[in-house]
């Protein structure tokens, strides 16, 4: 298993850079991963989605785009504005979760 140092902490990641152990995640790691994904600053809207994804990943699976929009009460348009170019995948990565099923 590959490792990567993010925000001064070494974490386990897969080939695509998704964390493989969600318990290693921290908000500092989220901030650094967001920057890597092209999001300069995490706003309250970003944290609302990240917190929802972390809370709903109890089954160990990252939520899908539909689960996020329905569960967090946000529109698909807003989600794409906050996490451009593949929001479910970006949110999962920033949230320290695995790649959502169905994402290419």
Short mmCIF file of C-alpha atoms in Angstrom, two decimals:
data_model
loop_
_atom_site.label_atom_id
_atom_site.label_comp_id
_atom_site.label_asym_id
_atom_site.label_seq_id
_atom_site.Cartn_x
_atom_site.Cartn_y
_atom_site.Cartn_z
CA UNK A 1 0.00 0.00 0.00
CA UNK A 2 1.32 3.40 -0.95
CA UNK A 3 1.66 6.20 1.54
CA UNK A 4 1.63 9.95 1.15
CA UNK A 5 2.51 12.75 3.53
CA UNK A 6 -0.28 15.32 3.72
CA UNK A 7 -0.30 18.22 6.17
CA UNK A 8 2.65 16.65 7.96
CA UNK A 9 0.95 13.28 8.48
CA UNK A 10 1.71 10.08 6.58
CA UNK A 11 -1.47 8.37 5.37
CA UNK A 12 -2.23 5.29 3.28
CA UNK A 13 -3.54 5.99 -0.23
CA UNK A 14 -4.48 3.90 -3.26
CA UNK A 15 -3.24 4.31 -6.83
CA UNK A 16 -5.63 7.21 -7.45
CA UNK A 17 -4.74 9.10 -4.27
CA UNK A 18 -7.83 8.18 -2.26
CA UNK A 19 -7.14 7.56 1.42
CA UNK A 20 -7.66 3.90 2.30
CA UNK A 21 -8.05 4.41 6.05
CA UNK A 22 -10.68 7.10 6.80
CA UNK A 23 -9.61 7.20 10.46
CA UNK A 24 -6.32 8.84 9.39
CA UNK A 25 -8.26 11.86 8.03
CA UNK A 26 -8.20 15.29 9.69
CA UNK A 27 -9.48 18.72 8.74
CA UNK A 28 -5.90 19.81 8.06
CA UNK A 29 -5.57 16.97 5.56
CA UNK A 30 -8.86 18.03 3.95
CA UNK A 31 -7.55 21.56 3.46
CA UNK A 32 -4.38 20.28 1.76
CA UNK A 33 -6.23 17.76 -0.41
CA UNK A 34 -8.67 20.47 -1.48
CA UNK A 35 -5.76 22.60 -2.65
CA UNK A 36 -4.45 19.63 -4.66
CA UNK A 37 -7.90 19.35 -6.24
CA UNK A 38 -7.91 23.02 -7.23
CA UNK A 39 -10.05 24.36 -4.39
CA UNK A 40 -8.05 27.17 -2.79
CA UNK A 41 -10.23 27.60 0.30
CA UNK A 42 -12.87 25.43 1.95
CA UNK A 43 -15.94 27.52 2.77
CA UNK A 44 -18.85 26.70 5.08
CA UNK A 45 -20.63 25.20 2.06
CA UNK A 46 -17.70 22.88 1.38
CA UNK A 47 -17.57 21.79 5.03
CA UNK A 48 -21.32 21.10 5.04
CA UNK A 49 -20.85 18.63 2.19
CA UNK A 50 -17.65 17.13 3.63
CA UNK A 51 -19.26 16.63 7.04
CA UNK A 52 -22.31 15.02 5.42
CA UNK A 53 -20.14 12.62 3.42
CA UNK A 54 -18.07 11.64 6.46
CA UNK A 55 -21.21 11.08 8.54
CA UNK A 56 -22.98 9.05 5.84
CA UNK A 57 -19.97 6.87 5.09
CA UNK A 58 -20.66 4.68 8.09
CA UNK A 59 -21.01 1.74 5.76
CA UNK A 60 -17.48 2.42 4.55
CA UNK A 61 -18.62 3.61 1.13
CA UNK A 62 -18.48 7.18 -0.10
CA UNK A 63 -21.91 8.54 -1.03
CA UNK A 64 -22.88 8.97 -4.67
CA UNK A 65 -23.72 12.33 -6.23
CA UNK A 66 -27.44 11.66 -5.82
CA UNK A 67 -27.02 10.64 -2.18
CA UNK A 68 -25.11 13.87 -1.51
CA UNK A 69 -27.61 16.18 -3.18
CA UNK A 70 -30.58 14.46 -1.56
CA UNK A 71 -29.04 13.96 1.86
CA UNK A 72 -27.30 17.31 2.22
CA UNK A 73 -30.14 19.25 0.60
CA UNK A 74 -28.06 20.93 -2.10
CA UNK A 75 -28.60 21.17 -5.83
CA UNK A 76 -26.42 19.41 -8.34
CA UNK A 77 -25.61 22.83 -9.81
CA UNK A 78 -24.30 24.09 -6.45
CA UNK A 79 -22.31 20.91 -5.91
CA UNK A 80 -20.61 21.34 -9.29
CA UNK A 81 -19.91 25.00 -8.47
CA UNK A 82 -18.26 24.14 -5.16
CA UNK A 83 -16.45 20.99 -6.37
CA UNK A 84 -15.93 21.47 -10.12
CA UNK A 85 -15.26 18.61 -12.52
CA UNK A 86 -16.51 15.54 -10.69
CA UNK A 87 -17.94 16.64 -7.34
CA UNK A 88 -18.67 13.20 -5.84
CA UNK A 89 -15.15 12.02 -6.57
CA UNK A 90 -13.55 15.24 -5.28
CA UNK A 91 -15.65 15.31 -2.14
CA UNK A 92 -14.78 11.68 -1.42
CA UNK A 93 -11.08 12.36 -1.84
CA UNK A 94 -11.14 15.53 0.30
CA UNK A 95 -13.25 13.73 2.93
CA UNK A 96 -10.72 10.94 3.23
CA UNK A 97 -13.09 8.32 1.83
CA UNK A 98 -12.73 5.79 -0.95
CA UNK A 99 -13.77 6.42 -4.53
CA UNK A 100 -17.58 6.39 -4.88
CA UNK A 101 -19.04 3.45 -6.74
CA UNK A 102 -19.92 4.30 -10.32
CA UNK A 103 -17.27 7.03 -10.68
CA UNK A 104 -14.84 6.59 -13.54
#
